[in-house]
Every structure is written in structure tokens, then in C-alpha cells.
Tab-separated table of C-alpha atoms in Angstrom:
chain	number	residue	atom	x	y	z
A	1	MET	CA	98.996	-56.795	45.322
A	2	THR	CA	97.794	-59.134	42.318
A	3	ALA	CA	98.533	-58.065	39.162
A	4	VAL	CA	94.211	-57.358	38.033
A	5	LEU	CA	94.046	-54.864	41.147
A	6	ILE	CA	97.283	-53.017	39.834
A	7	PHE	CA	96.092	-53.126	36.491
A	8	ARG	CA	92.055	-51.539	37.579
A	9	LEU	CA	94.467	-49.099	39.529
A	10	VAL	CA	96.609	-47.879	36.708
A	11	ILE	CA	92.865	-47.686	34.866
A	12	LEU	CA	91.851	-45.566	37.581
A	13	VAL	CA	94.189	-43.253	37.946
A	14	ALA	CA	94.852	-42.742	34.051
A	15	THR	CA	90.703	-42.344	34.261
A	16	ILE	CA	90.765	-39.310	36.729
A	17	VAL	CA	93.601	-37.340	34.898
A	18	LEU	CA	91.857	-37.344	31.489
A	19	VAL	CA	88.616	-36.474	33.003
A	20	VAL	CA	90.656	-33.754	34.969
A	21	VAL	CA	92.727	-32.883	31.579
A	22	THR	CA	89.534	-32.306	29.592
A	23	LEU	CA	87.656	-30.368	32.168
A	24	LEU	CA	90.201	-28.236	33.636
A	25	PRO	CA	89.959	-26.120	30.212
A	26	PHE	CA	85.696	-24.964	31.185
A	27	LEU	CA	87.530	-23.118	34.175
A	28	GLN	CA	87.298	-19.132	33.483
A	29	THR	CA	90.737	-18.746	34.313
A	30	LYS	CA	94.387	-17.478	32.706
A	31	LEU	CA	95.844	-19.969	34.899
A	32	TRP	CA	98.696	-21.067	32.353
A	33	TRP	CA	98.454	-24.783	33.160
A	34	VAL	CA	94.535	-24.849	33.072
A	35	ARG	CA	95.108	-23.069	29.310
A	36	MET	CA	97.593	-25.330	28.036
A	37	CYS	CA	95.477	-28.171	29.048
A	38	ASP	CA	93.276	-27.213	25.680
A	39	PHE	CA	95.791	-28.222	23.482
A	40	PRO	CA	96.094	-32.383	23.832
A	41	ARG	CA	92.046	-32.945	23.179
A	42	LEU	CA	93.350	-35.650	19.840
A	43	GLN	CA	96.003	-37.073	22.712
A	44	VAL	CA	92.973	-37.260	25.167
A	45	ALA	CA	90.681	-38.721	23.006
A	46	VAL	CA	92.836	-41.470	21.500
A	47	LEU	CA	93.881	-42.424	25.145
A	48	SER	CA	90.270	-42.425	26.081
A	49	LEU	CA	89.026	-44.629	23.506
A	50	GLY	CA	92.708	-47.082	24.252
A	51	LEU	CA	91.378	-47.366	27.478
A	52	LEU	CA	87.840	-48.066	26.888
A	53	LEU	CA	89.129	-51.030	24.032
A	54	THR	CA	91.013	-52.732	26.155
A	55	MET	CA	88.517	-52.529	29.487
A	56	PHE	CA	86.389	-54.284	26.971
A	57	VAL	CA	88.977	-56.623	25.608
A	58	LEU	CA	90.204	-58.114	28.933
A	59	TRP	CA	87.966	-57.308	31.315
A	60	GLY	CA	85.798	-60.066	32.208
A	61	ARG	CA	82.266	-59.087	34.186
A	62	MET	CA	82.539	-55.342	34.884
A	63	GLU	CA	81.391	-54.853	38.517
A	64	TRP	CA	79.937	-51.067	38.796
A	65	PRO	CA	83.083	-49.598	39.496
A	66	ASP	CA	84.382	-50.720	36.097
A	67	GLN	CA	80.749	-49.254	34.791
A	68	VAL	CA	81.514	-45.569	36.405
A	69	LEU	CA	85.291	-45.673	34.647
A	70	VAL	CA	83.471	-46.589	31.498
A	71	GLY	CA	81.524	-44.095	31.311
A	72	LEU	CA	83.306	-41.726	32.843
A	73	LEU	CA	85.874	-42.540	29.494
A	74	ALA	CA	83.142	-42.419	27.189
A	75	VAL	CA	81.931	-38.652	28.480
A	76	THR	CA	85.990	-37.650	27.999
A	77	ALA	CA	86.076	-39.062	24.454
A	78	PHE	CA	82.887	-37.789	23.523
A	79	ILE	CA	84.065	-34.558	24.868
A	80	GLU	CA	87.298	-34.099	23.083
A	81	ALA	CA	85.960	-35.692	19.809
A	82	TRP	CA	83.604	-32.715	19.977
A	83	PHE	CA	86.110	-30.194	19.828
A	84	ILE	CA	88.156	-31.959	17.365
A	85	PHE	CA	85.003	-32.798	15.204
A	86	PRO	CA	85.340	-29.650	12.982
A	87	PHE	CA	88.691	-29.968	11.790
A	88	THR	CA	88.272	-33.264	10.156
A	89	VAL	CA	86.907	-33.493	6.741
A	90	LEU	CA	83.769	-34.764	7.403
A	91	ALA	CA	82.669	-31.616	9.051
A	92	ARG	CA	81.161	-28.999	6.844
A	93	LYS	CA	83.724	-26.045	5.639
A	94	THR	CA	83.107	-22.910	6.595
A	95	VAL	CA	85.230	-21.354	3.857
A	96	ARG	CA	84.416	-22.180	-0.244
A	97	ASP	CA	86.555	-23.854	-2.451
A	98	ALA	CA	87.996	-21.025	-5.194
A	99	PRO	CA	86.221	-22.442	-8.346
A	100	ASP	CA	88.319	-19.778	-10.389
A	101	PRO	CA	91.324	-18.541	-8.388
A	102	ALA	CA	92.123	-15.867	-10.444
A	103	PRO	CA	95.728	-14.493	-10.266
A	104	GLU	CA	95.257	-10.932	-9.992
A	105	ARG	CA	92.666	-12.179	-6.948
A	106	THR	CA	94.860	-14.548	-5.179
A	107	LEU	CA	97.223	-14.200	-2.055
A	108	ARG	CA	99.652	-16.891	-1.755
A	109	ILE	CA	101.087	-16.984	1.588
A	110	VAL	CA	103.141	-18.801	3.961
A	111	THR	CA	104.055	-18.665	7.737
A	112	ALA	CA	106.849	-20.459	9.347
A	113	ASN	CA	108.474	-19.982	12.674
A	114	VAL	CA	112.215	-20.681	11.883
A	115	LEU	CA	113.752	-21.637	15.624
A	116	MET	CA	115.700	-18.980	16.121
A	117	GLU	CA	118.611	-21.586	17.153
A	118	ASN	CA	117.971	-23.422	13.671
A	119	ARG	CA	120.659	-23.017	11.322
A	120	ASP	CA	119.402	-24.536	8.782
A	121	ALA	CA	118.162	-21.325	6.626
A	122	SER	CA	118.665	-22.953	3.043
A	123	ALA	CA	116.096	-25.764	3.753
A	124	LEU	CA	113.392	-23.246	4.169
A	125	LEU	CA	114.764	-21.262	1.028
A	126	ALA	CA	115.004	-24.098	-0.679
A	127	ILE	CA	110.706	-24.804	0.294
A	128	LEU	CA	109.994	-20.996	-0.283
A	129	ARG	CA	111.115	-21.226	-3.792
A	130	GLU	CA	108.888	-23.934	-4.706
A	131	ARG	CA	106.101	-22.823	-3.275
A	132	ASP	CA	106.456	-19.419	-4.580
A	133	PRO	CA	104.357	-17.262	-2.240
A	134	ASP	CA	103.624	-13.836	-2.520
A	135	ILE	CA	103.344	-13.496	1.139
A	136	ILE	CA	106.283	-14.902	3.614
A	137	LEU	CA	105.868	-14.212	7.532
A	138	LEU	CA	108.687	-15.430	9.472
A	139	ALA	CA	108.522	-15.592	13.359
A	140	GLU	CA	111.876	-16.305	15.554
A	141	PRO	CA	114.183	-14.776	13.538
A	142	ASN	CA	117.287	-12.858	14.737
A	143	ALA	CA	120.018	-11.514	13.154
A	144	TRP	CA	121.322	-14.225	11.664
A	145	TRP	CA	118.173	-15.016	9.763
A	146	ILE	CA	117.957	-12.173	8.260
A	147	GLU	CA	121.025	-11.623	6.741
A	148	HIS	CA	120.455	-15.584	5.638
A	149	CYS	CA	117.003	-14.279	4.253
A	150	ARG	CA	118.473	-11.454	2.008
A	151	PRO	CA	117.678	-13.553	-1.066
A	152	LEU	CA	114.155	-13.006	-0.313
A	153	GLU	CA	114.577	-9.467	-0.810
A	154	ALA	CA	115.124	-9.843	-4.540
A	155	SER	CA	111.897	-11.097	-5.403
A	156	HIS	CA	109.597	-9.862	-2.167
A	157	ARG	CA	111.226	-5.957	-1.956
A	158	PHE	CA	108.711	-4.687	0.590
A	159	THR	CA	109.781	-5.952	4.021
A	160	VAL	CA	109.204	-5.243	7.505
A	161	LEU	CA	112.084	-6.568	9.330
A	162	GLN	CA	112.106	-7.172	13.409
A	163	PRO	CA	115.449	-9.468	14.725
A	164	GLN	CA	115.020	-9.825	17.719
A	165	SER	CA	116.850	-11.912	20.594
A	166	ASN	CA	114.027	-13.486	22.716
A	167	THR	CA	112.518	-15.367	19.732
A	168	TYR	CA	110.037	-12.837	19.230
A	169	GLY	CA	111.744	-11.233	16.253
A	170	MET	CA	109.635	-11.520	12.810
A	171	ALA	CA	110.277	-10.631	9.131
A	172	LEU	CA	107.128	-9.735	6.670
A	173	TYR	CA	108.671	-10.329	3.095
A	174	SER	CA	105.866	-8.922	0.341
A	175	ARG	CA	105.595	-8.988	-3.414
A	176	PHE	CA	103.274	-7.162	-3.143
A	177	GLU	CA	102.962	-3.198	-2.509
A	178	LEU	CA	102.981	-2.799	1.403
A	179	PHE	CA	101.274	0.918	2.479
A	180	ALA	CA	101.861	2.254	6.209
A	181	PRO	CA	103.429	-1.334	7.382
A	182	GLU	CA	104.240	-0.852	11.208
A	183	VAL	CA	105.711	-2.621	14.155
A	184	LEU	CA	103.434	-2.869	17.348
A	185	PHE	CA	103.755	-3.732	20.578
A	186	ARG	CA	100.003	-4.231	21.566
A	187	VAL	CA	100.242	-5.564	24.975
A	188	GLU	CA	104.273	-6.774	26.037
A	189	SER	CA	107.178	-4.402	25.503
A	190	GLY	CA	109.467	-7.060	23.790
A	191	VAL	CA	106.445	-8.810	21.979
A	192	PRO	CA	105.841	-7.268	18.216
A	193	SER	CA	103.614	-7.682	15.633
A	194	ILE	CA	103.166	-6.207	12.409
A	195	ARG	CA	100.203	-4.128	10.388
A	196	ALA	CA	100.160	-3.454	6.824
A	197	GLY	CA	98.367	-2.912	4.115
A	198	VAL	CA	98.314	-4.645	1.033
A	199	ARG	CA	97.778	-4.100	-2.241
A	200	LEU	CA	96.678	-7.246	-4.431
A	201	PRO	CA	97.538	-6.868	-8.573
A	202	GLY	CA	93.660	-6.157	-9.437
A	203	GLY	CA	94.177	-3.326	-7.313
A	204	ALA	CA	91.706	-4.463	-4.099
A	205	LEU	CA	93.611	-3.443	-0.737
A	206	ILE	CA	93.306	-5.580	2.191
A	207	GLN	CA	94.308	-5.128	5.911
A	208	LEU	CA	97.506	-7.817	7.154
A	209	HIS	CA	98.302	-8.885	10.714
A	210	ALA	CA	101.078	-10.776	11.417
A	211	VAL	CA	101.498	-12.254	15.154
A	212	HIS	CA	103.569	-14.539	17.646
A	213	PRO	CA	102.358	-13.576	20.641
A	214	ARG	CA	103.943	-15.165	23.937
A	215	PRO	CA	102.502	-18.492	25.051
A	216	PRO	CA	101.326	-19.189	28.558
A	217	GLY	CA	103.679	-20.057	30.612
A	218	ILE	CA	106.626	-18.726	28.946
A	219	ASP	CA	107.914	-15.968	31.652
A	220	PRO	CA	109.827	-12.916	30.338
A	221	PRO	CA	112.900	-11.917	32.375
A	222	GLY	CA	111.836	-10.563	35.774
A	223	ALA	CA	108.176	-11.963	35.488
A	224	ASP	CA	106.213	-13.554	37.633
A	225	GLU	CA	106.578	-17.533	37.208
A	226	HIS	CA	103.582	-18.326	37.597
A	227	GLN	CA	102.605	-16.663	34.358
A	228	SER	CA	98.951	-16.456	32.872
A	229	SER	CA	97.456	-16.681	28.972
A	230	ARG	CA	96.192	-13.014	29.494
A	231	PRO	CA	98.786	-11.326	27.581
A	232	ARG	CA	98.577	-13.301	24.470
A	233	ASP	CA	94.525	-13.942	25.138
A	234	ALA	CA	94.530	-9.535	25.197
A	235	GLU	CA	96.839	-9.636	22.375
A	236	LEU	CA	94.664	-11.841	19.960
A	237	ILE	CA	91.528	-9.692	20.860
A	238	LEU	CA	93.340	-6.473	20.367
A	239	VAL	CA	93.758	-7.385	16.478
A	240	ALA	CA	89.966	-8.832	15.954
A	241	ARG	CA	88.654	-5.556	18.000
A	242	GLU	CA	90.861	-3.899	15.485
A	243	ILE	CA	89.623	-5.537	11.938
A	244	GLU	CA	86.060	-5.736	13.319
A	245	GLU	CA	85.671	-1.918	13.843
A	246	ARG	CA	87.725	-1.463	10.564
A	247	GLY	CA	85.194	-3.654	8.508
A	248	ILE	CA	87.835	-4.329	5.446
A	249	PRO	CA	89.308	-7.349	4.160
A	250	ALA	CA	91.577	-8.523	6.575
A	251	VAL	CA	94.271	-11.371	7.092
A	252	VAL	CA	95.675	-12.734	10.391
A	253	LEU	CA	98.628	-15.052	10.201
A	254	GLY	CA	101.085	-16.503	12.545
A	255	ASP	CA	102.141	-18.801	15.277
A	256	PHE	CA	99.199	-17.869	18.088
A	257	ASN	CA	100.670	-20.399	20.421
A	258	ASP	CA	97.468	-21.757	20.813
A	259	VAL	CA	95.430	-24.219	19.103
A	260	ALA	CA	92.229	-23.969	16.482
A	261	TRP	CA	89.647	-25.331	18.556
A	262	SER	CA	90.826	-23.290	21.875
A	263	HIS	CA	88.734	-20.898	24.075
A	264	THR	CA	90.144	-17.958	23.508
A	265	THR	CA	91.243	-19.124	19.311
A	266	ARG	CA	87.455	-19.034	19.470
A	267	LEU	CA	86.940	-15.587	21.004
A	268	PHE	CA	88.979	-14.348	18.366
A	269	GLN	CA	87.322	-15.481	15.791
A	270	ARG	CA	83.809	-14.146	17.147
A	271	SER	CA	85.393	-10.523	18.029
A	272	GLY	CA	86.998	-10.219	14.274
A	273	HIS	CA	83.963	-12.042	12.428
A	274	LEU	CA	87.294	-14.189	11.118
A	275	LEU	CA	86.958	-17.323	9.355
A	276	ASP	CA	89.471	-20.855	9.865
A	277	PRO	CA	89.892	-22.300	6.309
A	278	ARG	CA	90.782	-25.337	8.354
A	279	ILE	CA	87.553	-26.251	9.354
A	280	GLY	CA	85.679	-29.094	7.229
A	281	ARG	CA	89.335	-29.352	5.692
A	282	GLY	CA	92.391	-31.072	8.270
A	283	LEU	CA	93.897	-30.072	11.725
A	284	PHE	CA	97.014	-29.326	9.520
A	285	ASN	CA	99.026	-29.720	12.663
A	286	THR	CA	102.407	-27.698	12.787
A	287	TYR	CA	104.337	-27.909	16.237
A	288	HIS	CA	105.815	-30.087	17.467
A	289	ALA	CA	107.907	-30.833	13.535
A	290	HIS	CA	109.798	-33.622	15.428
A	291	HIS	CA	107.542	-35.541	17.723
A	292	ARG	CA	104.526	-37.122	16.020
A	293	LEU	CA	102.322	-37.945	19.686
A	294	LEU	CA	102.719	-34.140	20.475
A	295	ARG	CA	101.456	-32.629	17.376
A	296	TYR	CA	98.964	-29.504	17.484
A	297	PRO	CA	98.061	-26.648	15.039
A	298	LEU	CA	99.409	-23.617	16.853
A	299	ASP	CA	100.114	-21.785	13.540
A	300	HIS	CA	97.472	-20.287	11.379
A	301	VAL	CA	95.921	-18.180	8.401
A	302	PHE	CA	92.360	-16.494	9.448
A	303	HIS	CA	90.625	-14.092	7.292
A	304	THR	CA	87.112	-12.114	6.936
A	305	ASP	CA	84.380	-13.362	4.428
A	306	HIS	CA	86.161	-11.680	1.643
A	307	PHE	CA	87.753	-14.848	0.570
A	308	SER	CA	87.511	-18.232	-0.528
A	309	LEU	CA	90.671	-20.717	-0.530
A	310	ALA	CA	92.524	-22.036	-3.624
A	311	GLY	CA	95.200	-24.299	-1.118
A	312	LEU	CA	95.892	-25.059	2.224
A	313	GLU	CA	99.109	-27.048	2.758
A	314	ARG	CA	101.446	-27.913	5.646
A	315	LEU	CA	104.943	-27.817	3.908
A	316	PRO	CA	107.646	-30.254	4.977
A	317	ASP	CA	110.325	-29.657	8.048
A	318	PHE	CA	113.541	-27.603	7.633
A	319	GLY	CA	114.671	-28.035	11.130
A	320	SER	CA	112.766	-25.651	12.880
A	321	ASP	CA	110.285	-27.306	15.513
A	322	HIS	CA	107.510	-25.902	13.667
A	323	PHE	CA	106.463	-27.156	9.971
A	324	PRO	CA	105.643	-24.098	7.702
A	325	MET	CA	101.600	-23.441	6.623
A	326	PHE	CA	100.939	-22.601	2.949
A	327	ALA	CA	97.641	-21.050	2.247
A	328	ALA	CA	96.013	-19.546	-1.094
A	329	LEU	CA	93.467	-17.114	-0.348
A	330	VAL	CA	91.269	-15.591	-3.193
A	331	PHE	CA	89.323	-12.362	-2.961
A	332	ARG	CA	85.997	-12.305	-3.663
A	333	PRO	CA	83.918	-9.808	-1.908
A	334	ASP	CA	81.286	-10.955	-4.247
A	335	ALA	CA	81.150	-14.319	-3.284
A	336	ALA	CA	78.138	-15.787	-1.580
A	337	PRO	CA	78.459	-15.962	2.769
A	338	ALA	CA	80.376	-18.596	4.373
A	339	PRO	CA	78.327	-21.980	3.813
A	340	THR	CA	78.027	-22.219	7.825
A	341	GLY	CA	77.775	-18.638	9.040
A	342	THR	CA	80.639	-15.654	9.729
A	343	PRO	CA	81.524	-16.287	13.302
A	344	SER	CA	79.979	-13.353	15.763
A	345	PRO	CA	80.083	-12.265	19.291
A	346	GLU	CA	77.610	-14.391	21.931
A	347	GLY	CA	76.635	-14.254	25.514
A	348	ASP	CA	79.587	-12.474	27.185
A	349	ASP	CA	81.833	-12.243	24.914
A	350	VAL	CA	82.281	-8.499	24.715
A	351	GLN	CA	82.701	-8.007	28.794
A	352	GLU	CA	85.175	-10.982	28.374
A	353	ALA	CA	87.595	-9.354	26.023
A	354	GLU	CA	87.132	-5.958	27.877
A	355	GLN	CA	88.196	-7.137	31.044
A	356	THR	CA	91.111	-9.267	29.232
A	357	MET	CA	92.484	-6.288	27.447
A	358	ARG	CA	92.360	-3.833	30.884
A	359	LYS	CA	93.619	-6.560	32.826
A	360	ALA	CA	96.206	-7.703	30.381
A	361	VAL	CA	97.394	-3.694	30.211
A	362	SER	CA	97.461	-3.142	33.757
A	363	GLU	CA	99.981	-6.173	34.410
A	364	GLU	CA	102.016	-4.856	31.769
A	365	GLY	CA	102.461	-1.335	32.780
A	366	GLY	CA	102.877	-2.629	36.408
A	367	ARG	CA	106.260	-4.376	35.905
């Protein structure tokens, strides 16, 4: 077999893989390995363009099979770019910039997945001292992390602490008073979320939801090894439904274990009429902190159309596999609506959401 033939075979196989990974997420299925194909859209787009460039540079005259490969790669790159484009500075922002971030109306937030096995709490505390957020959410804390983060309680005396040894612990620290804080197990018995009212200095009361649903493909003890994404999807939809029903200003933050452009996350946004401040500003990839080529936006801050944005930043590495995220939201209920409109349910969103929640509750009850 000649080198040219081998090279053509490699290009063919690579093209097939990229096309399959691109198209699989369009299937309406909760299979974890299908839903994971939502993640690497940026990487697939770059690889598709790289193969196209390679073919044009190294190929001579192209036969019709080569032209078919070029067409497939071009379509693949276009589809992936369509998903990624909103998260570039070329897209129109959905959340307005705050022209006057008055302190009494500003909520400064840091959300960080600490990585339970990480033991560099001092690095995280240094970042938090420098940023001085009003709200701090930690995902994956166990008893060790709660103990080593005690210094936070001096400045953030309102807390909701739920340490766990299964990597789904949560800890919420607030400088502002919390009202009716609750730890909820919405879908799975070992996976908590937090709900609390927060009173801003200016007097406004908002609802805060902190989440860290289990990612698809990660099984609890005794579960079927072929785990679907349904529990994760259902938890996000339940939060969105509650926000939509209450109709009050709300913020959702945490490690969603899902990318910003996935079908699930967009359904969550439409169901709760929630805005993503990343759109028009950048990807802000938070995972994986130690692998530059495999990074995705998994840690999020979403909010209702009552806020504008004073700041959004990915913070430095502190030893976890996630970077922390910082957001400064300004409460402006009298401001003009979002430039691109507020996401709303469309098509069969309501039916899909109901079916996802019903099946997730049924599956959890049957374990």
C-alpha cells in the first residue's frame, strides 16, 4: 500500500469520525455517549478545518471521492461553527453591559468546583480574597474542604454547607442575608442542589439556585453502567420550571456538567427564560484546567432578564480540574429588555421537558 493511499485512508476515517460526532447530538436520545458528543464542537471544528487545509495544500488534482470528503468536512465545520459562533465576540450580546454598577444593586459571584481530592485550599482562598465576591459557591467539597474554608465564614456569615464524600457536596457562602435556604435532592438521592433567597443591599430580593448535577456516563454505586443523561437534564429542567412559575428575579450558578451550546442547556434556558452572559463575550472554558486542547464551558451563571453585566471572567487555576468563574450582575429590573429577546419555549419543548422529568423520577424511584 502506497503512502498516498494510506494518507487518503486516514483522511477518510477521520472525516467519518468527525461527521458522526457532529451529527449524533441531533438524535433525541439520552444515551450518555451520544450526549457527550455535544462537548467537543470547537475541537471538531478546528480538526475539520485542519483536514480541509491539509487536503488543499497536499492534494494535487482532486477526484470525485476527494471532492465528497471536502464537502463533508466543510459542512461539518459549518455546523460546529454555527453552535460556537454565539460564544464569540462577533455575536450580539444577549445581556447588556452595566453602565453604572451601583454597589447596592450589584451581586458579585464566584463559582468553583474545588475537585474533592485537591488539597490546595490556600490557593483558592487567595483568589477569593483578591476578588472579594458577595456569593461563593463551591462544588465537590467534603469535610476537609469545609474545615479549610472556615476563614470564609468571617466575611460571609450566611452559609449553606452540605459536605459529601461522593464528589457532589456543595457549600454556599454569602455576605448578604439568605432567606429560607434549603438543600434539595431534586432527582437523585446523593446529588444535592441549593435554593435560597438573597437580599441585596438595595433591598431587592432575588432567588438563587446552585446546582451540580451528575454528568452523563458517571454511575452511582449499583447503577446500570449504561447511564443516560436524563437525571442531569431533569434537574436542570426542574430548576428552570420553578423559576418560570415564580416569575421573580433569579440566578442559577454551578457546574452543570454540560456545555453552554448543548440541547439540554438551551432547553433549560428556554424553559426558565434565562440569559447566558457568555453570549457575545467568549467561551470562558472552565474544564479541563490542565489540558489546553480539551476545554469546555461547564461552569455557568445564568439569570433572568432583571440583570445587566458588570464583569465576567475566568479566574486562575488553583489546583482543581476546573477554573473558577466570576460574574458581577447588576440588578436593573427597569432596564430595557435583552437585545436579542428572552429565551422562551418553542416547538415541543414543554412535552420534552415533561417527559424527561417524568422518566427521571420514575427511574430514581425504581432503584
